[in-house]
PDB file of C-alpha atoms in Angstrom:
ATOM      1  CA  MET A   1       0.000   0.000   0.000  1.00 77.00           C
ATOM      2  CA  ALA A   2       1.290   3.446  -0.893  1.00 84.00           C
ATOM      3  CA  ASP A   3       1.964   5.603   2.146  1.00 93.00           C
ATOM      4  CA  PRO A   4       2.088   9.429   2.317  1.00 95.00           C
ATOM      5  CA  SER A   5       5.344   9.167   4.262  1.00 95.00           C
ATOM      6  CA  GLU A   6       6.918   8.102   0.968  1.00 95.00           C
ATOM      7  CA  HIS A   7       5.801  11.396  -0.557  1.00 95.00           C
ATOM      8  CA  ALA A   8       7.298  13.300   2.376  1.00 96.00           C
ATOM      9  CA  ALA A   9      10.580  11.406   2.050  1.00 96.00           C
ATOM     10  CA  TYR A  10      10.723  12.165  -1.676  1.00 96.00           C
ATOM     11  CA  ILE A  11      10.087  15.875  -1.105  1.00 96.00           C
ATOM     12  CA  ARG A  12      12.724  16.033   1.636  1.00 97.00           C
ATOM     13  CA  SER A  13      15.285  14.409  -0.649  1.00 96.00           C
ATOM     14  CA  GLY A  14      15.292  17.705  -2.534  1.00 96.00           C
ATOM     15  CA  HIS A  15      14.074  20.022   0.245  1.00 96.00           C
ATOM     16  CA  PRO A  16      15.462  18.813   3.585  1.00 96.00           C
ATOM     17  CA  ASP A  17      13.616  21.624   5.383  1.00 95.00           C
ATOM     18  CA  ALA A  18      10.184  20.517   4.113  1.00 96.00           C
ATOM     19  CA  ARG A  19       8.383  20.429   7.446  1.00 95.00           C
ATOM     20  CA  LEU A  20       5.147  21.905   8.763  1.00 96.00           C
ATOM     21  CA  ASP A  21       5.307  20.784  12.395  1.00 94.00           C
ATOM     22  CA  HIS A  22       6.633  24.176  13.543  1.00 92.00           C
ATOM     23  CA  LEU A  23       3.250  25.679  12.613  1.00 94.00           C
ATOM     24  CA  ASP A  24      -0.089  25.334  14.395  1.00 96.00           C
ATOM     25  CA  GLY A  25      -1.839  23.955  11.331  1.00 97.00           C
ATOM     26  CA  VAL A  26      -2.922  24.488   7.740  1.00 98.00           C
ATOM     27  CA  VAL A  27      -6.034  26.156   6.319  1.00 98.00           C
ATOM     28  CA  LEU A  28      -7.257  24.799   2.984  1.00 98.00           C
ATOM     29  CA  VAL A  29      -9.137  27.268   0.786  1.00 98.00           C
ATOM     30  CA  TYR A  30     -10.922  26.342  -2.425  1.00 96.00           C
ATOM     31  CA  GLN A  31     -11.584  29.727  -4.055  1.00 95.00           C
ATOM     32  CA  ASN A  32      -8.617  31.247  -5.882  1.00 94.00           C
ATOM     33  CA  SER A  33      -9.933  34.742  -5.199  1.00 95.00           C
ATOM     34  CA  LEU A  34      -9.842  34.029  -1.464  1.00 96.00           C
ATOM     35  CA  LEU A  35      -6.287  32.738  -1.768  1.00 96.00           C
ATOM     36  CA  ARG A  36      -5.218  35.951  -3.498  1.00 96.00           C
ATOM     37  CA  ARG A  37      -6.824  38.080  -0.801  1.00 96.00           C
ATOM     38  CA  ALA A  38      -5.186  35.959   1.886  1.00 96.00           C
ATOM     39  CA  GLN A  39      -1.766  36.452   0.309  1.00 94.00           C
ATOM     40  CA  ALA A  40      -2.190  40.216   0.454  1.00 94.00           C
ATOM     41  CA  THR A  41      -3.857  40.437   3.861  1.00 94.00           C
ATOM     42  CA  TYR A  42      -1.535  38.083   5.747  1.00 92.00           C
ATOM     43  CA  ARG A  43       1.624  38.688   3.720  1.00 91.00           C
ATOM     44  CA  LEU A  44       1.935  35.042   2.800  1.00 94.00           C
ATOM     45  CA  GLN A  45       5.026  33.825   1.001  1.00 94.00           C
ATOM     46  CA  PRO A  46       5.006  30.779  -1.271  1.00 96.00           C
ATOM     47  CA  LEU A  47       6.699  27.552  -0.303  1.00 95.00           C
ATOM     48  CA  PRO A  48       8.173  25.117  -2.840  1.00 95.00           C
ATOM     49  CA  ARG A  49       5.875  22.517  -4.387  1.00 94.00           C
ATOM     50  CA  TRP A  50       5.800  20.293  -1.299  1.00 96.00           C
ATOM     51  CA  CYS A  51       2.309  18.962  -1.979  1.00 96.00           C
ATOM     52  CA  SER A  52      -0.174  18.652  -4.837  1.00 95.00           C
ATOM     53  CA  ALA A  53      -1.437  22.201  -4.287  1.00 96.00           C
ATOM     54  CA  ASP A  54      -0.100  25.713  -3.665  1.00 97.00           C
ATOM     55  CA  LEU A  55       1.278  26.196  -0.155  1.00 97.00           C
ATOM     56  CA  PHE A  56       2.061  29.465   1.627  1.00 97.00           C
ATOM     57  CA  GLU A  57       3.453  30.359   5.034  1.00 93.00           C
ATOM     58  CA  PRO A  58       3.179  33.624   7.004  1.00 87.00           C
ATOM     59  CA  HIS A  59       5.916  36.184   6.447  1.00 79.00           C
ATOM     60  CA  HIS A  60       6.113  36.818  10.201  1.00 73.00           C
ATOM     61  CA  SER A  61       5.675  34.466  13.139  1.00 64.00           C
ATOM     62  CA  GLU A  62       1.938  35.192  13.567  1.00 70.00           C
ATOM     63  CA  PRO A  63      -0.330  33.607  12.688  1.00 80.00           C
ATOM     64  CA  ARG A  64       1.640  30.358  12.898  1.00 90.00           C
ATOM     65  CA  VAL A  65      -0.557  28.819  10.193  1.00 96.00           C
ATOM     66  CA  ALA A  66       0.065  27.861   6.565  1.00 97.00           C
ATOM     67  CA  VAL A  67      -2.533  28.417   3.842  1.00 98.00           C
ATOM     68  CA  CYS A  68      -3.052  25.899   1.045  1.00 98.00           C
ATOM     69  CA  GLY A  69      -4.989  26.565  -2.163  1.00 97.00           C
ATOM     70  CA  GLY A  70      -5.027  25.863  -5.867  1.00 93.00           C
ATOM     71  CA  LEU A  71      -6.951  22.626  -5.415  1.00 90.00           C
ATOM     72  CA  GLY A  72      -8.857  23.098  -8.654  1.00 80.00           C
ATOM     73  CA  PRO A  73     -12.568  22.283  -8.382  1.00 78.00           C
ATOM     74  CA  GLY A  74     -12.034  20.634  -5.007  1.00 77.00           C
ATOM     75  CA  GLY A  75     -13.815  17.387  -4.259  1.00 93.00           C
ATOM     76  CA  ALA A  76     -13.207  14.655  -1.722  1.00 97.00           C
ATOM     77  CA  PRO A  77     -10.459  12.577  -3.429  1.00 96.00           C
ATOM     78  CA  GLY A  78      -8.183  15.489  -4.341  1.00 96.00           C
ATOM     79  CA  THR A  79      -8.625  17.179  -0.987  1.00 97.00           C
ATOM     80  CA  ALA A  80      -7.909  13.926   0.853  1.00 98.00           C
ATOM     81  CA  LEU A  81      -4.724  13.485  -1.177  1.00 97.00           C
ATOM     82  CA  VAL A  82      -3.481  16.954  -0.250  1.00 97.00           C
ATOM     83  CA  ILE A  83      -4.369  16.539   3.432  1.00 98.00           C
ATOM     84  CA  GLU A  84      -2.509  13.235   3.555  1.00 98.00           C
ATOM     85  CA  GLN A  85       0.579  14.944   2.138  1.00 98.00           C
ATOM     86  CA  LEU A  86       0.311  17.885   4.536  1.00 98.00           C
ATOM     87  CA  ILE A  87      -0.018  15.609   7.552  1.00 98.00           C
ATOM     88  CA  ALA A  88       2.950  13.531   6.387  1.00 98.00           C
ATOM     89  CA  LEU A  89       4.955  16.782   6.285  1.00 98.00           C
ATOM     90  CA  GLY A  90       3.973  17.488   9.880  1.00 97.00           C
ATOM     91  CA  ALA A  91       0.716  19.473   9.733  1.00 97.00           C
ATOM     92  CA  ARG A  92      -0.664  19.476  13.273  1.00 97.00           C
ATOM     93  CA  ALA A  93      -4.265  20.476  12.507  1.00 98.00           C
ATOM     94  CA  ILE A  94      -6.458  21.147   9.476  1.00 98.00           C
ATOM     95  CA  ALA A  95      -9.223  23.670   8.813  1.00 98.00           C
ATOM     96  CA  THR A  96     -11.078  24.037   5.534  1.00 98.00           C
ATOM     97  CA  VAL A  97     -12.840  27.176   4.311  1.00 98.00           C
ATOM     98  CA  GLY A  98     -15.124  27.072   1.306  1.00 97.00           C
ATOM     99  CA  THR A  99     -18.559  27.699  -0.130  1.00 96.00           C
ATOM    100  CA  ALA A 100     -21.615  25.471   0.066  1.00 96.00           C
ATOM    101  CA  ALA A 101     -25.174  25.308  -1.187  1.00 96.00           C
ATOM    102  CA  THR A 102     -27.940  25.663   1.354  1.00 96.00           C
ATOM    103  CA  LEU A 103     -30.671  23.065   1.753  1.00 97.00           C
ATOM    104  CA  ARG A 104     -32.826  25.584   3.619  1.00 95.00           C
ATOM    105  CA  PRO A 105     -34.626  28.620   2.162  1.00 93.00           C
ATOM    106  CA  THR A 106     -33.900  30.462   5.412  1.00 93.00           C
ATOM    107  CA  LEU A 107     -30.162  30.660   4.650  1.00 94.00           C
ATOM    108  CA  SER A 108     -28.925  33.344   2.250  1.00 92.00           C
ATOM    109  CA  PRO A 109     -25.718  34.081   0.318  1.00 92.00           C
ATOM    110  CA  GLY A 110     -22.986  35.136   2.708  1.00 93.00           C
ATOM    111  CA  ASP A 111     -24.437  33.372   5.760  1.00 95.00           C
ATOM    112  CA  LEU A 112     -21.838  31.304   7.589  1.00 97.00           C
ATOM    113  CA  VAL A 113     -22.128  27.640   8.550  1.00 98.00           C
ATOM    114  CA  ILE A 114     -19.906  25.657  10.914  1.00 98.00           C
ATOM    115  CA  ALA A 115     -20.090  21.931  10.184  1.00 98.00           C
ATOM    116  CA  ASN A 116     -20.727  19.682  13.171  1.00 98.00           C
ATOM    117  CA  ARG A 117     -21.126  16.508  11.097  1.00 98.00           C
ATOM    118  CA  ALA A 118     -20.881  15.436   7.466  1.00 98.00           C
ATOM    119  CA  LEU A 119     -23.097  12.903   5.717  1.00 98.00           C
ATOM    120  CA  ARG A 120     -20.903  10.414   3.880  1.00 98.00           C
ATOM    121  CA  ASP A 121     -22.414  10.447   0.382  1.00 97.00           C
ATOM    122  CA  GLU A 122     -18.987  10.374  -1.268  1.00 97.00           C
ATOM    123  CA  GLY A 123     -16.554   7.520  -1.706  1.00 96.00           C
ATOM    124  CA  THR A 124     -13.343   8.633  -0.024  1.00 98.00           C
ATOM    125  CA  SER A 125     -14.365   8.495   3.639  1.00 98.00           C
ATOM    126  CA  HIS A 126     -15.366   4.837   3.292  1.00 97.00           C
ATOM    127  CA  HIS A 127     -11.729   3.929   2.608  1.00 97.00           C
ATOM    128  CA  TYR A 128     -10.644   5.499   5.909  1.00 98.00           C
ATOM    129  CA  LEU A 129     -13.293   4.682   8.494  1.00 98.00           C
ATOM    130  CA  PRO A 130     -15.670   1.800   9.248  1.00 97.00           C
ATOM    131  CA  PRO A 131     -19.175   2.056   7.804  1.00 96.00           C
ATOM    132  CA  GLY A 132     -21.247   4.838   9.290  1.00 97.00           C
ATOM    133  CA  ARG A 133     -23.626   7.606   8.293  1.00 97.00           C
ATOM    134  CA  TYR A 134     -21.545  10.612   9.386  1.00 98.00           C
ATOM    135  CA  THR A 135     -18.015  11.784  10.022  1.00 98.00           C
ATOM    136  CA  HIS A 136     -17.353  14.485  12.611  1.00 98.00           C
ATOM    137  CA  PRO A 137     -14.916  17.349  13.174  1.00 98.00           C
ATOM    138  CA  ASP A 138     -12.709  17.750  16.203  1.00 98.00           C
ATOM    139  CA  THR A 139     -14.789  19.240  19.013  1.00 98.00           C
ATOM    140  CA  THR A 140     -12.140  21.467  20.573  1.00 97.00           C
ATOM    141  CA  LEU A 141     -10.920  22.947  17.297  1.00 98.00           C
ATOM    142  CA  THR A 142     -14.522  23.521  16.218  1.00 98.00           C
ATOM    143  CA  ALA A 143     -15.256  25.232  19.526  1.00 97.00           C
ATOM    144  CA  HIS A 144     -12.388  27.658  18.867  1.00 97.00           C
ATOM    145  CA  LEU A 145     -13.791  28.292  15.383  1.00 97.00           C
ATOM    146  CA  THR A 146     -17.252  28.901  16.810  1.00 97.00           C
ATOM    147  CA  GLU A 147     -15.838  31.316  19.369  1.00 95.00           C
ATOM    148  CA  ALA A 148     -14.145  33.331  16.649  1.00 95.00           C
ATOM    149  CA  LEU A 149     -17.285  33.498  14.511  1.00 93.00           C
ATOM    150  CA  THR A 150     -19.801  34.366  17.217  1.00 86.00           C
ATOM    151  CA  VAL A 151     -17.900  37.099  19.030  1.00 78.00           C
ATOM    152  CA  GLY A 152     -17.806  40.627  17.650  1.00 68.00           C
ATOM    153  CA  THR A 153     -19.677  40.020  14.393  1.00 68.00           C
ATOM    154  CA  ASP A 154     -23.187  40.692  13.147  1.00 70.00           C
ATOM    155  CA  ARG A 155     -22.928  38.158  10.333  1.00 76.00           C
ATOM    156  CA  ARG A 156     -25.409  35.329  10.650  1.00 90.00           C
ATOM    157  CA  THR A 157     -23.640  32.162  11.791  1.00 95.00           C
ATOM    158  CA  VAL A 158     -25.215  28.755  12.358  1.00 96.00           C
ATOM    159  CA  THR A 159     -23.936  25.287  13.214  1.00 97.00           C
ATOM    160  CA  GLY A 160     -25.233  22.119  11.604  1.00 98.00           C
ATOM    161  CA  GLY A 161     -24.685  19.126   9.391  1.00 98.00           C
ATOM    162  CA  THR A 162     -23.578  19.058   5.778  1.00 98.00           C
ATOM    163  CA  TRP A 163     -24.284  16.593   2.981  1.00 98.00           C
ATOM    164  CA  THR A 164     -20.999  15.728   1.262  1.00 98.00           C
ATOM    165  CA  THR A 165     -21.543  14.453  -2.258  1.00 97.00           C
ATOM    166  CA  ASP A 166     -19.320  13.843  -5.289  1.00 93.00           C
ATOM    167  CA  ALA A 167     -22.049  14.408  -7.883  1.00 90.00           C
ATOM    168  CA  LEU A 168     -23.133  18.042  -8.051  1.00 84.00           C
ATOM    169  CA  TYR A 169     -25.412  17.512 -11.028  1.00 87.00           C
ATOM    170  CA  ARG A 170     -27.172  14.548  -9.390  1.00 89.00           C
ATOM    171  CA  GLU A 171     -28.560  16.381  -6.358  1.00 90.00           C
ATOM    172  CA  THR A 172     -32.279  15.634  -6.779  1.00 90.00           C
ATOM    173  CA  GLU A 173     -35.174  17.553  -5.274  1.00 91.00           C
ATOM    174  CA  ALA A 174     -36.152  14.443  -3.314  1.00 94.00           C
ATOM    175  CA  GLU A 175     -32.672  14.186  -1.787  1.00 95.00           C
ATOM    176  CA  VAL A 176     -32.586  17.865  -0.910  1.00 95.00           C
ATOM    177  CA  ALA A 177     -35.952  17.613   0.844  1.00 94.00           C
ATOM    178  CA  HIS A 178     -34.961  14.411   2.626  1.00 96.00           C
ATOM    179  CA  TYR A 179     -31.620  15.664   3.931  1.00 96.00           C
ATOM    180  CA  ALA A 180     -33.121  18.977   4.985  1.00 96.00           C
ATOM    181  CA  ALA A 181     -35.715  17.012   6.947  1.00 96.00           C
ATOM    182  CA  CYS A 182     -32.841  15.089   8.557  1.00 95.00           C
ATOM    183  CA  GLY A 183     -31.526  18.390   9.899  1.00 96.00           C
ATOM    184  CA  LEU A 184     -28.730  19.024   7.430  1.00 98.00           C
ATOM    185  CA  LEU A 185     -28.084  22.614   6.370  1.00 98.00           C
ATOM    186  CA  THR A 186     -25.738  22.484   3.385  1.00 98.00           C
ATOM    187  CA  ALA A 187     -24.338  20.461   0.507  1.00 98.00           C
ATOM    188  CA  ASP A 188     -20.574  20.406  -0.052  1.00 97.00           C
ATOM    189  CA  MET A 189     -17.941  18.252  -1.742  1.00 97.00           C
ATOM    190  CA  GLU A 190     -15.185  17.697   0.834  1.00 98.00           C
ATOM    191  CA  ALA A 191     -16.103  17.753   4.527  1.00 98.00           C
ATOM    192  CA  ALA A 192     -16.850  14.057   5.070  1.00 98.00           C
ATOM    193  CA  ALA A 193     -13.502  13.096   3.555  1.00 98.00           C
ATOM    194  CA  VAL A 194     -11.625  15.821   5.449  1.00 98.00           C
ATOM    195  CA  PHE A 195     -12.972  14.575   8.772  1.00 98.00           C
ATOM    196  CA  ALA A 196     -12.336  10.920   7.866  1.00 98.00           C
ATOM    197  CA  VAL A 197      -8.708  11.401   6.835  1.00 98.00           C
ATOM    198  CA  ALA A 198      -8.018  13.563   9.876  1.00 98.00           C
ATOM    199  CA  ARG A 199      -9.589  11.036  12.233  1.00 98.00           C
ATOM    200  CA  HIS A 200      -7.629   8.191  10.628  1.00 98.00           C
ATOM    201  CA  ARG A 201      -4.373  10.127  11.026  1.00 98.00           C
ATOM    202  CA  ALA A 202      -5.231  11.378  14.571  1.00 98.00           C
ATOM    203  CA  VAL A 203      -5.078  15.044  13.568  1.00 98.00           C
ATOM    204  CA  PRO A 204      -7.834  17.539  14.516  1.00 98.00           C
ATOM    205  CA  ALA A 205      -9.874  19.037  11.686  1.00 98.00           C
ATOM    206  CA  THR A 206     -12.762  21.461  11.278  1.00 98.00           C
ATOM    207  CA  ALA A 207     -14.720  22.899   8.339  1.00 98.00           C
ATOM    208  CA  CYS A 208     -16.836  25.971   7.653  1.00 98.00           C
ATOM    209  CA  PHE A 209     -18.724  27.403   4.702  1.00 98.00           C
ATOM    210  CA  ALA A 210     -20.113  30.600   3.283  1.00 97.00           C
ATOM    211  CA  ILE A 211     -23.484  30.037   1.617  1.00 96.00           C
ATOM    212  CA  ALA A 212     -23.132  30.707  -2.123  1.00 94.00           C
ATOM    213  CA  ASP A 213     -26.273  29.238  -3.684  1.00 93.00           C
ATOM    214  CA  SER A 214     -29.432  27.348  -2.811  1.00 94.00           C
ATOM    215  CA  LEU A 215     -30.692  23.868  -3.598  1.00 95.00           C
ATOM    216  CA  ALA A 216     -33.880  24.605  -1.667  1.00 91.00           C
ATOM    217  CA  ASP A 217     -35.252  27.062  -4.196  1.00 86.00           C
ATOM    218  CA  ARG A 218     -32.772  26.412  -7.040  1.00 77.00           C
ATOM    219  CA  ARG A 219     -31.205  29.840  -6.625  1.00 67.00           C
ATOM    220  CA  PRO A 220     -27.968  29.888  -8.681  1.00 63.00           C
ATOM    221  CA  ARG A 221     -24.614  31.123  -7.462  1.00 63.00           C
ATOM    222  CA  THR A 222     -24.049  34.840  -7.963  1.00 63.00           C
ATOM    223  CA  GLY A 223     -21.207  37.311  -7.535  1.00 64.00           C
ATOM    224  CA  ASP A 224     -22.737  38.592  -4.305  1.00 74.00           C
ATOM    225  CA  ARG A 225     -20.091  40.540  -2.400  1.00 85.00           C
ATOM    226  CA  THR A 226     -21.367  39.134   0.865  1.00 91.00           C
ATOM    227  CA  ILE A 227     -20.032  35.730  -0.183  1.00 94.00           C
ATOM    228  CA  ASN A 228     -16.478  37.035  -0.510  1.00 94.00           C
ATOM    229  CA  SER A 229     -16.697  38.974   2.736  1.00 94.00           C
ATOM    230  CA  GLY A 230     -18.076  35.864   4.406  1.00 95.00           C
ATOM    231  CA  LEU A 231     -15.139  33.807   3.151  1.00 96.00           C
ATOM    232  CA  ASP A 232     -12.735  36.445   4.452  1.00 96.00           C
ATOM    233  CA  ARG A 233     -14.423  36.246   7.849  1.00 96.00           C
ATOM    234  CA  LEU A 234     -14.195  32.457   7.845  1.00 97.00           C
ATOM    235  CA  LEU A 235     -10.505  32.515   6.967  1.00 97.00           C
ATOM    236  CA  ALA A 236      -9.747  34.900   9.824  1.00 96.00           C
ATOM    237  CA  ALA A 237     -11.724  32.665  12.190  1.00 97.00           C
ATOM    238  CA  ALA A 238      -9.934  29.531  10.975  1.00 98.00           C
ATOM    239  CA  LEU A 239      -6.555  31.170  11.547  1.00 96.00           C
ATOM    240  CA  PHE A 240      -7.673  32.137  15.051  1.00 96.00           C
ATOM    241  CA  ALA A 241      -8.954  28.623  15.792  1.00 97.00           C
ATOM    242  CA  LEU A 242      -5.763  26.904  14.670  1.00 97.00           C
ATOM    243  CA  THR A 243      -3.604  29.388  16.571  1.00 95.00           C
ATOM    244  CA  ARG A 244      -5.693  28.989  19.732  1.00 94.00           C
ATOM    245  CA  ASN A 245      -5.610  25.216  19.400  1.00 94.00           C
ATOM    246  CA  GLY A 246      -1.861  25.329  18.785  1.00 91.00           C
ATOM    247  CA  ALA A 247      -1.271  27.411  21.903  1.00 88.00           C
ATOM    248  CA  ARG A 248      -3.038  24.673  23.869  1.00 80.00           C
ATOM    249  CA  THR A 249      -1.094  21.809  22.334  1.00 72.00           C
ATOM    250  CA  ARG A 250       2.218  23.430  21.424  1.00 64.00           C
ATOM    251  CA  GLY A 251       5.063  21.251  22.530  1.00 54.00           C
ATOM    252  CA  HIS A 252       2.727  18.482  23.687  1.00 49.00           C
ATOM    253  CA  TYR A 253       0.449  17.025  21.018  1.00 43.00           C
ATOM    254  CA  ASP A 254      -1.436  13.827  21.809  1.00 44.00           C
ATOM    255  CA  GLY A 255      -3.879  13.774  18.893  1.00 42.00           C
ATOM    256  CA  PRO A 256      -7.394  15.165  18.539  1.00 39.00           C
ATOM    257  CA  SER A 257     -10.061  15.491  21.169  1.00 39.00           C
ATOM    258  CA  SER A 258     -13.140  13.287  20.938  1.00 36.00           C
ATOM    259  CA  ALA A 259     -15.827  14.186  18.429  1.00 37.00           C
TER     260      ALA A 259
END
């Protein structure tokens, strides 16, 4: 079986300093526009091609968090691959920031959602964990994320489940109604796999979304500025959460808390 440690060893054969364990974690972002804004806002500097995506580290010591982007259209398999590589290089925690479609007509573009579980309607998570309906984020890291998003902001923020699916053009009205009735709030492409890989590798992970479109009333994605500002808010919160979590575990990391 191929192992991500082999990837890390190969990278270090050319870049002996290819390590991420001096940082508090890595934020994965899926929108290239958000990555560009992050580079400017946090003065990020590019790292060599250590993984199958674009990786940046802070110019100064704070925040002690790397940012990873350029994942193309996203999706569970590609995101899982990148997370495996990041963890093999020493990533201590993972947060993902992206957009999602709402299953509820009460959620609007730019509203923020913190995932507390992910329905496993993709294939990747089933290669990492025993059969089950949901995967879950790390509770402590998610609590730090929630703290950052609910203090000092008037932006609507809710917590709930997400439906992770590989097939965006096969999301039927019956499924949307069913999963909404099950209490799920959003549809996304990565969260179930992110949580599964992180749990398998004993690394804490969390995920959050800005609502971009609606499956409840078939409202298409728009260029609403509130979506971009919501993503910016989520990125800042994810950086805070990873830094807060790192301060708790720095120098003594025993794996994730229970979910």
